[in-house]
């Protein structure tokens, strides 16, 4: 049983006009539980593609992904969906909260799709209330996203990513739409929560200040991490 997410010799190419275009070339790294990695690099270099492959939303052309001892691409589709929902938390640049649902309802949505692990220490509701308090949104719990600021909505999205007690959190430019002060808050929360919740955190970002909060920074350039 591995205590980390490992990527080994990952390659991804797309066919474009009969020509193969190589996006990722032999990318290898690993991130242990409680550790964090920032991935930087110019637009269009494959950062989102890399996160999507680790998140099992896309498949590699070759190479392996090992998520805490599981090769997700060996799982049948139905099992893969439940593995993804229970093991991997996602945060995007846009918060993608449902406007008609309260903050509490929004953060609970991933827990409705999969039942909590039998050994879970708390109910999804108790976990939601605790994490909402942790990110300072208790007084906004019954408000709708439209009544919150962008930074507050992204804090709710952080809670939603953690609701199923994932082993890995993948964040794709999580502060890309935020003002500097909200971005600082999200950076602090991400860095602190991955320790508190013992998740492996991988953050794609253009923000030096956010990258500096992570344990390591790697840059994707010409398909390779340097
Ligand atoms: P980044 O997140 O670093 O800006 P992306 O991972 O989104 O980069 O994209 C990397 C490159 O792969 C881009 O040139 C993009 O056009 C290309 N790409 C991404 N997805 C596809 C796809 N489904 N089919 C073909 N090309 C794609
Ligand atoms: Mg991207």
mmCIF file with all atom_site columns, N, CA, C and O in Angstrom, residues 37-48 93 171-177 183 203-212 214 217-221:
data_model
loop_
_atom_site.group_PDB
_atom_site.id
_atom_site.type_symbol
_atom_site.label_atom_id
_atom_site.label_alt_id
_atom_site.label_comp_id
_atom_site.label_asym_id
_atom_site.label_entity_id
_atom_site.label_seq_id
_atom_site.pdbx_PDB_ins_code
_atom_site.Cartn_x
_atom_site.Cartn_y
_atom_site.Cartn_z
_atom_site.occupancy
_atom_site.B_iso_or_equiv
_atom_site.pdbx_formal_charge
_atom_site.auth_seq_id
_atom_site.auth_comp_id
_atom_site.auth_asym_id
_atom_site.auth_atom_id
_atom_site.pdbx_PDB_model_num
ATOM 1   N N  . UNK A 1 37  ? 2.817   20.016 -4.035  1.00 0.00 ? 37  UNK A N  1
ATOM 2   C CA . UNK A 1 37  ? 3.639   20.304 -5.214  1.00 0.00 ? 37  UNK A CA 1
ATOM 3   C C  . UNK A 1 37  ? 2.935   21.375 -6.030  1.00 0.00 ? 37  UNK A C  1
ATOM 4   O O  . UNK A 1 37  ? 1.738   21.282 -6.288  1.00 0.00 ? 37  UNK A O  1
ATOM 5   N N  . UNK A 1 38  ? 3.685   22.393 -6.432  1.00 0.00 ? 38  UNK A N  1
ATOM 6   C CA . UNK A 1 38  ? 3.171   23.384 -7.374  1.00 0.00 ? 38  UNK A CA 1
ATOM 7   C C  . UNK A 1 38  ? 3.713   23.072 -8.755  1.00 0.00 ? 38  UNK A C  1
ATOM 8   O O  . UNK A 1 38  ? 4.889   22.735 -8.898  1.00 0.00 ? 38  UNK A O  1
ATOM 9   N N  . UNK A 1 39  ? 2.853   23.144 -9.760  1.00 0.00 ? 39  UNK A N  1
ATOM 10  C CA . UNK A 1 39  ? 3.281   22.990 -11.147 1.00 0.00 ? 39  UNK A CA 1
ATOM 11  C C  . UNK A 1 39  ? 3.043   24.315 -11.863 1.00 0.00 ? 39  UNK A C  1
ATOM 12  O O  . UNK A 1 39  ? 1.920   24.836 -11.862 1.00 0.00 ? 39  UNK A O  1
ATOM 13  N N  . UNK A 1 40  ? 4.103   24.868 -12.427 1.00 0.00 ? 40  UNK A N  1
ATOM 14  C CA . UNK A 1 40  ? 4.020   26.143 -13.138 1.00 0.00 ? 40  UNK A CA 1
ATOM 15  C C  . UNK A 1 40  ? 4.345   25.903 -14.607 1.00 0.00 ? 40  UNK A C  1
ATOM 16  O O  . UNK A 1 40  ? 4.568   24.769 -15.019 1.00 0.00 ? 40  UNK A O  1
ATOM 17  N N  . UNK A 1 41  ? 4.366   26.980 -15.371 1.00 0.00 ? 41  UNK A N  1
ATOM 18  C CA . UNK A 1 41  ? 4.706   26.854 -16.780 1.00 0.00 ? 41  UNK A CA 1
ATOM 19  C C  . UNK A 1 41  ? 3.766   27.669 -17.638 1.00 0.00 ? 41  UNK A C  1
ATOM 20  O O  . UNK A 1 41  ? 2.650   27.972 -17.233 1.00 0.00 ? 41  UNK A O  1
ATOM 21  N N  . UNK A 1 42  ? 4.221   28.023 -18.851 1.00 0.00 ? 42  UNK A N  1
ATOM 22  C CA . UNK A 1 42  ? 3.416   28.853 -19.746 1.00 0.00 ? 42  UNK A CA 1
ATOM 23  C C  . UNK A 1 42  ? 2.100   28.195 -20.127 1.00 0.00 ? 42  UNK A C  1
ATOM 24  O O  . UNK A 1 42  ? 1.958   26.977 -20.004 1.00 0.00 ? 42  UNK A O  1
ATOM 25  N N  . UNK A 1 43  ? 1.153   28.990 -20.607 1.00 0.00 ? 43  UNK A N  1
ATOM 26  C CA . UNK A 1 43  ? -0.132  28.476 -21.069 1.00 0.00 ? 43  UNK A CA 1
ATOM 27  C C  . UNK A 1 43  ? 0.081   27.523 -22.225 1.00 0.00 ? 43  UNK A C  1
ATOM 28  O O  . UNK A 1 43  ? 0.981   27.717 -23.049 1.00 0.00 ? 43  UNK A O  1
ATOM 29  N N  . UNK A 1 44  ? -0.744  26.486 -22.272 1.00 0.00 ? 44  UNK A N  1
ATOM 30  C CA . UNK A 1 44  ? -0.713  25.560 -23.394 1.00 0.00 ? 44  UNK A CA 1
ATOM 31  C C  . UNK A 1 44  ? 0.380   24.515 -23.313 1.00 0.00 ? 44  UNK A C  1
ATOM 32  O O  . UNK A 1 44  ? 0.608   23.774 -24.271 1.00 0.00 ? 44  UNK A O  1
ATOM 33  N N  . UNK A 1 45  ? 1.077   24.426 -22.170 1.00 0.00 ? 45  UNK A N  1
ATOM 34  C CA . UNK A 1 45  ? 2.163   23.445 -22.062 1.00 0.00 ? 45  UNK A CA 1
ATOM 35  C C  . UNK A 1 45  ? 1.690   22.092 -21.533 1.00 0.00 ? 45  UNK A C  1
ATOM 36  O O  . UNK A 1 45  ? 2.498   21.174 -21.431 1.00 0.00 ? 45  UNK A O  1
ATOM 37  N N  . UNK A 1 46  ? 0.420   21.988 -21.159 1.00 0.00 ? 46  UNK A N  1
ATOM 38  C CA . UNK A 1 46  ? -0.079  20.676 -20.745 1.00 0.00 ? 46  UNK A CA 1
ATOM 39  C C  . UNK A 1 46  ? -0.315  20.510 -19.256 1.00 0.00 ? 46  UNK A C  1
ATOM 40  O O  . UNK A 1 46  ? -0.489  19.394 -18.775 1.00 0.00 ? 46  UNK A O  1
ATOM 41  N N  . UNK A 1 47  ? -0.361  21.617 -18.518 1.00 0.00 ? 47  UNK A N  1
ATOM 42  C CA . UNK A 1 47  ? -0.552  21.529 -17.067 1.00 0.00 ? 47  UNK A CA 1
ATOM 43  C C  . UNK A 1 47  ? -1.929  20.949 -16.727 1.00 0.00 ? 47  UNK A C  1
ATOM 44  O O  . UNK A 1 47  ? -2.043  20.058 -15.887 1.00 0.00 ? 47  UNK A O  1
ATOM 45  N N  . UNK A 1 48  ? -2.961  21.453 -17.392 1.00 0.00 ? 48  UNK A N  1
ATOM 46  C CA . UNK A 1 48  ? -4.308  20.925 -17.135 1.00 0.00 ? 48  UNK A CA 1
ATOM 47  C C  . UNK A 1 48  ? -4.419  19.477 -17.601 1.00 0.00 ? 48  UNK A C  1
ATOM 48  O O  . UNK A 1 48  ? -5.055  18.651 -16.937 1.00 0.00 ? 48  UNK A O  1
ATOM 49  N N  . UNK A 1 93  ? -10.446 26.829 -11.498 1.00 0.00 ? 93  UNK A N  1
ATOM 50  C CA . UNK A 1 93  ? -10.343 28.292 -11.430 1.00 0.00 ? 93  UNK A CA 1
ATOM 51  C C  . UNK A 1 93  ? -11.702 28.904 -11.100 1.00 0.00 ? 93  UNK A C  1
ATOM 52  O O  . UNK A 1 93  ? -11.811 29.825 -10.295 1.00 0.00 ? 93  UNK A O  1
ATOM 53  N N  . UNK A 1 171 ? -5.709  20.996 -7.821  1.00 0.00 ? 171 UNK A N  1
ATOM 54  C CA . UNK A 1 171 ? -6.230  22.353 -7.964  1.00 0.00 ? 171 UNK A CA 1
ATOM 55  C C  . UNK A 1 171 ? -5.639  22.983 -9.222  1.00 0.00 ? 171 UNK A C  1
ATOM 56  O O  . UNK A 1 171 ? -4.418  23.090 -9.363  1.00 0.00 ? 171 UNK A O  1
ATOM 57  N N  . UNK A 1 172 ? -6.501  23.359 -10.169 1.00 0.00 ? 172 UNK A N  1
ATOM 58  C CA . UNK A 1 172 ? -6.057  23.929 -11.444 1.00 0.00 ? 172 UNK A CA 1
ATOM 59  C C  . UNK A 1 172 ? -6.293  25.437 -11.428 1.00 0.00 ? 172 UNK A C  1
ATOM 60  O O  . UNK A 1 172 ? -7.422  25.894 -11.591 1.00 0.00 ? 172 UNK A O  1
ATOM 61  N N  . UNK A 1 173 ? -5.230  26.196 -11.215 1.00 0.00 ? 173 UNK A N  1
ATOM 62  C CA . UNK A 1 173 ? -5.282  27.656 -11.115 1.00 0.00 ? 173 UNK A CA 1
ATOM 63  C C  . UNK A 1 173 ? -6.377  28.127 -10.153 1.00 0.00 ? 173 UNK A C  1
ATOM 64  O O  . UNK A 1 173 ? -7.240  28.937 -10.519 1.00 0.00 ? 173 UNK A O  1
ATOM 65  N N  . UNK A 1 174 ? -6.328  27.656 -8.902  1.00 0.00 ? 174 UNK A N  1
ATOM 66  C CA . UNK A 1 174 ? -7.426  27.928 -7.958  1.00 0.00 ? 174 UNK A CA 1
ATOM 67  C C  . UNK A 1 174 ? -7.564  29.395 -7.567  1.00 0.00 ? 174 UNK A C  1
ATOM 68  O O  . UNK A 1 174 ? -8.621  29.795 -7.091  1.00 0.00 ? 174 UNK A O  1
ATOM 69  N N  . UNK A 1 175 ? -6.512  30.189 -7.775  1.00 0.00 ? 175 UNK A N  1
ATOM 70  C CA . UNK A 1 175 ? -6.610  31.603 -7.411  1.00 0.00 ? 175 UNK A CA 1
ATOM 71  C C  . UNK A 1 175 ? -6.617  32.503 -8.656  1.00 0.00 ? 175 UNK A C  1
ATOM 72  O O  . UNK A 1 175 ? -6.529  33.715 -8.548  1.00 0.00 ? 175 UNK A O  1
ATOM 73  N N  . UNK A 1 176 ? -6.752  31.883 -9.835  1.00 0.00 ? 176 UNK A N  1
ATOM 74  C CA . UNK A 1 176 ? -6.644  32.621 -11.090 1.00 0.00 ? 176 UNK A CA 1
ATOM 75  C C  . UNK A 1 176 ? -7.674  33.708 -11.288 1.00 0.00 ? 176 UNK A C  1
ATOM 76  O O  . UNK A 1 176 ? -7.436  34.634 -12.061 1.00 0.00 ? 176 UNK A O  1
ATOM 77  N N  . UNK A 1 177 ? -8.824  33.599 -10.608 1.00 0.00 ? 177 UNK A N  1
ATOM 78  C CA . UNK A 1 177 ? -9.873  34.617 -10.774 1.00 0.00 ? 177 UNK A CA 1
ATOM 79  C C  . UNK A 1 177 ? -10.038 35.498 -9.536  1.00 0.00 ? 177 UNK A C  1
ATOM 80  O O  . UNK A 1 177 ? -11.005 36.245 -9.458  1.00 0.00 ? 177 UNK A O  1
ATOM 81  N N  . UNK A 1 183 ? -6.810  35.537 -2.810  1.00 0.00 ? 183 UNK A N  1
ATOM 82  C CA . UNK A 1 183 ? -5.854  34.528 -3.254  1.00 0.00 ? 183 UNK A CA 1
ATOM 83  C C  . UNK A 1 183 ? -4.942  34.103 -2.100  1.00 0.00 ? 183 UNK A C  1
ATOM 84  O O  . UNK A 1 183 ? -4.630  32.922 -1.933  1.00 0.00 ? 183 UNK A O  1
ATOM 85  N N  . UNK A 1 203 ? -1.000  21.573 -7.128  1.00 0.00 ? 203 UNK A N  1
ATOM 86  C CA . UNK A 1 203 ? -1.583  22.847 -7.531  1.00 0.00 ? 203 UNK A CA 1
ATOM 87  C C  . UNK A 1 203 ? -0.920  23.355 -8.800  1.00 0.00 ? 203 UNK A C  1
ATOM 88  O O  . UNK A 1 203 ? 0.299   23.535 -8.838  1.00 0.00 ? 203 UNK A O  1
ATOM 89  N N  . UNK A 1 204 ? -1.702  23.575 -9.835  1.00 0.00 ? 204 UNK A N  1
ATOM 90  C CA . UNK A 1 204 ? -1.224  24.267 -11.029 1.00 0.00 ? 204 UNK A CA 1
ATOM 91  C C  . UNK A 1 204 ? -1.489  25.750 -10.832 1.00 0.00 ? 204 UNK A C  1
ATOM 92  O O  . UNK A 1 204 ? -2.605  26.142 -10.476 1.00 0.00 ? 204 UNK A O  1
ATOM 93  N N  . UNK A 1 205 ? -0.464  26.563 -11.011 1.00 0.00 ? 205 UNK A N  1
ATOM 94  C CA . UNK A 1 205 ? -0.673  27.995 -10.800 1.00 0.00 ? 205 UNK A CA 1
ATOM 95  C C  . UNK A 1 205 ? 0.324   28.845 -11.579 1.00 0.00 ? 205 UNK A C  1
ATOM 96  O O  . UNK A 1 205 ? 1.426   28.393 -11.912 1.00 0.00 ? 205 UNK A O  1
ATOM 97  N N  . UNK A 1 206 ? -0.088  30.073 -11.879 1.00 0.00 ? 206 UNK A N  1
ATOM 98  C CA . UNK A 1 206 ? 0.819   31.073 -12.438 1.00 0.00 ? 206 UNK A CA 1
ATOM 99  C C  . UNK A 1 206 ? 1.318   32.014 -11.338 1.00 0.00 ? 206 UNK A C  1
ATOM 100 O O  . UNK A 1 206 ? 2.151   32.872 -11.590 1.00 0.00 ? 206 UNK A O  1
ATOM 101 N N  . UNK A 1 207 ? 0.749   31.870 -10.121 1.00 0.00 ? 207 UNK A N  1
ATOM 102 C CA . UNK A 1 207 ? 1.044   32.809 -9.041  1.00 0.00 ? 207 UNK A CA 1
ATOM 103 C C  . UNK A 1 207 ? 2.250   32.353 -8.234  1.00 0.00 ? 207 UNK A C  1
ATOM 104 O O  . UNK A 1 207 ? 2.217   31.304 -7.578  1.00 0.00 ? 207 UNK A O  1
ATOM 105 N N  . UNK A 1 208 ? 3.320   33.151 -8.281  1.00 0.00 ? 208 UNK A N  1
ATOM 106 C CA . UNK A 1 208 ? 4.539   32.820 -7.528  1.00 0.00 ? 208 UNK A CA 1
ATOM 107 C C  . UNK A 1 208 ? 4.253   32.694 -6.034  1.00 0.00 ? 208 UNK A C  1
ATOM 108 O O  . UNK A 1 208 ? 4.820   31.841 -5.354  1.00 0.00 ? 208 UNK A O  1
ATOM 109 N N  . UNK A 1 209 ? 3.366   33.557 -5.527  1.00 0.00 ? 209 UNK A N  1
ATOM 110 C CA . UNK A 1 209 ? 3.108   33.538 -4.082  1.00 0.00 ? 209 UNK A CA 1
ATOM 111 C C  . UNK A 1 209 ? 2.427   32.238 -3.666  1.00 0.00 ? 209 UNK A C  1
ATOM 112 O O  . UNK A 1 209 ? 2.720   31.699 -2.606  1.00 0.00 ? 209 UNK A O  1
ATOM 113 N N  . UNK A 1 210 ? 1.529   31.737 -4.502  1.00 0.00 ? 210 UNK A N  1
ATOM 114 C CA . UNK A 1 210 ? 0.880   30.463 -4.184  1.00 0.00 ? 210 UNK A CA 1
ATOM 115 C C  . UNK A 1 210 ? 1.887   29.324 -4.306  1.00 0.00 ? 210 UNK A C  1
ATOM 116 O O  . UNK A 1 210 ? 1.982   28.455 -3.429  1.00 0.00 ? 210 UNK A O  1
ATOM 117 N N  . UNK A 1 211 ? 2.676   29.333 -5.380  1.00 0.00 ? 211 UNK A N  1
ATOM 118 C CA . UNK A 1 211 ? 3.672   28.271 -5.576  1.00 0.00 ? 211 UNK A CA 1
ATOM 119 C C  . UNK A 1 211 ? 4.646   28.223 -4.399  1.00 0.00 ? 211 UNK A C  1
ATOM 120 O O  . UNK A 1 211 ? 5.039   27.143 -3.947  1.00 0.00 ? 211 UNK A O  1
ATOM 121 N N  . UNK A 1 212 ? 4.999   29.414 -3.880  1.00 0.00 ? 212 UNK A N  1
ATOM 122 C CA . UNK A 1 212 ? 5.982   29.475 -2.795  1.00 0.00 ? 212 UNK A CA 1
ATOM 123 C C  . UNK A 1 212 ? 5.470   28.819 -1.514  1.00 0.00 ? 212 UNK A C  1
ATOM 124 O O  . UNK A 1 212 ? 6.257   28.443 -0.645  1.00 0.00 ? 212 UNK A O  1
ATOM 125 N N  . UNK A 1 214 ? 3.949   25.988 -1.431  1.00 0.00 ? 214 UNK A N  1
ATOM 126 C CA . UNK A 1 214 ? 3.983   24.538 -1.590  1.00 0.00 ? 214 UNK A CA 1
ATOM 127 C C  . UNK A 1 214 ? 5.385   24.013 -1.258  1.00 0.00 ? 214 UNK A C  1
ATOM 128 O O  . UNK A 1 214 ? 6.354   24.754 -1.308  1.00 0.00 ? 214 UNK A O  1
ATOM 129 N N  . UNK A 1 217 ? 8.242   23.178 -6.178  1.00 0.00 ? 217 UNK A N  1
ATOM 130 C CA . UNK A 1 217 ? 7.695   23.727 -7.412  1.00 0.00 ? 217 UNK A CA 1
ATOM 131 C C  . UNK A 1 217 ? 8.406   23.076 -8.587  1.00 0.00 ? 217 UNK A C  1
ATOM 132 O O  . UNK A 1 217 ? 9.632   22.950 -8.582  1.00 0.00 ? 217 UNK A O  1
ATOM 133 N N  . UNK A 1 218 ? 7.633   22.631 -9.572  1.00 0.00 ? 218 UNK A N  1
ATOM 134 C CA . UNK A 1 218 ? 8.213   22.130 -10.809 1.00 0.00 ? 218 UNK A CA 1
ATOM 135 C C  . UNK A 1 218 ? 7.609   22.929 -11.956 1.00 0.00 ? 218 UNK A C  1
ATOM 136 O O  . UNK A 1 218 ? 6.483   23.418 -11.855 1.00 0.00 ? 218 UNK A O  1
ATOM 137 N N  . UNK A 1 219 ? 8.362   23.067 -13.031 1.00 0.00 ? 219 UNK A N  1
ATOM 138 C CA . UNK A 1 219 ? 7.888   23.823 -14.185 1.00 0.00 ? 219 UNK A CA 1
ATOM 139 C C  . UNK A 1 219 ? 7.787   22.892 -15.381 1.00 0.00 ? 219 UNK A C  1
ATOM 140 O O  . UNK A 1 219 ? 8.711   22.126 -15.662 1.00 0.00 ? 219 UNK A O  1
ATOM 141 N N  . UNK A 1 220 ? 6.637   22.949 -16.043 1.00 0.00 ? 220 UNK A N  1
ATOM 142 C CA . UNK A 1 220 ? 6.426   22.141 -17.237 1.00 0.00 ? 220 UNK A CA 1
ATOM 143 C C  . UNK A 1 220 ? 6.865   22.959 -18.446 1.00 0.00 ? 220 UNK A C  1
ATOM 144 O O  . UNK A 1 220 ? 6.349   24.055 -18.684 1.00 0.00 ? 220 UNK A O  1
ATOM 145 N N  . UNK A 1 221 ? 7.851   22.409 -19.168 1.00 0.00 ? 221 UNK A N  1
ATOM 146 C CA . UNK A 1 221 ? 8.373   23.126 -20.327 1.00 0.00 ? 221 UNK A CA 1
ATOM 147 C C  . UNK A 1 221 ? 8.690   22.106 -21.409 1.00 0.00 ? 221 UNK A C  1
ATOM 148 O O  . UNK A 1 221 ? 9.365   21.117 -21.137 1.00 0.00 ? 221 UNK A O  1
#
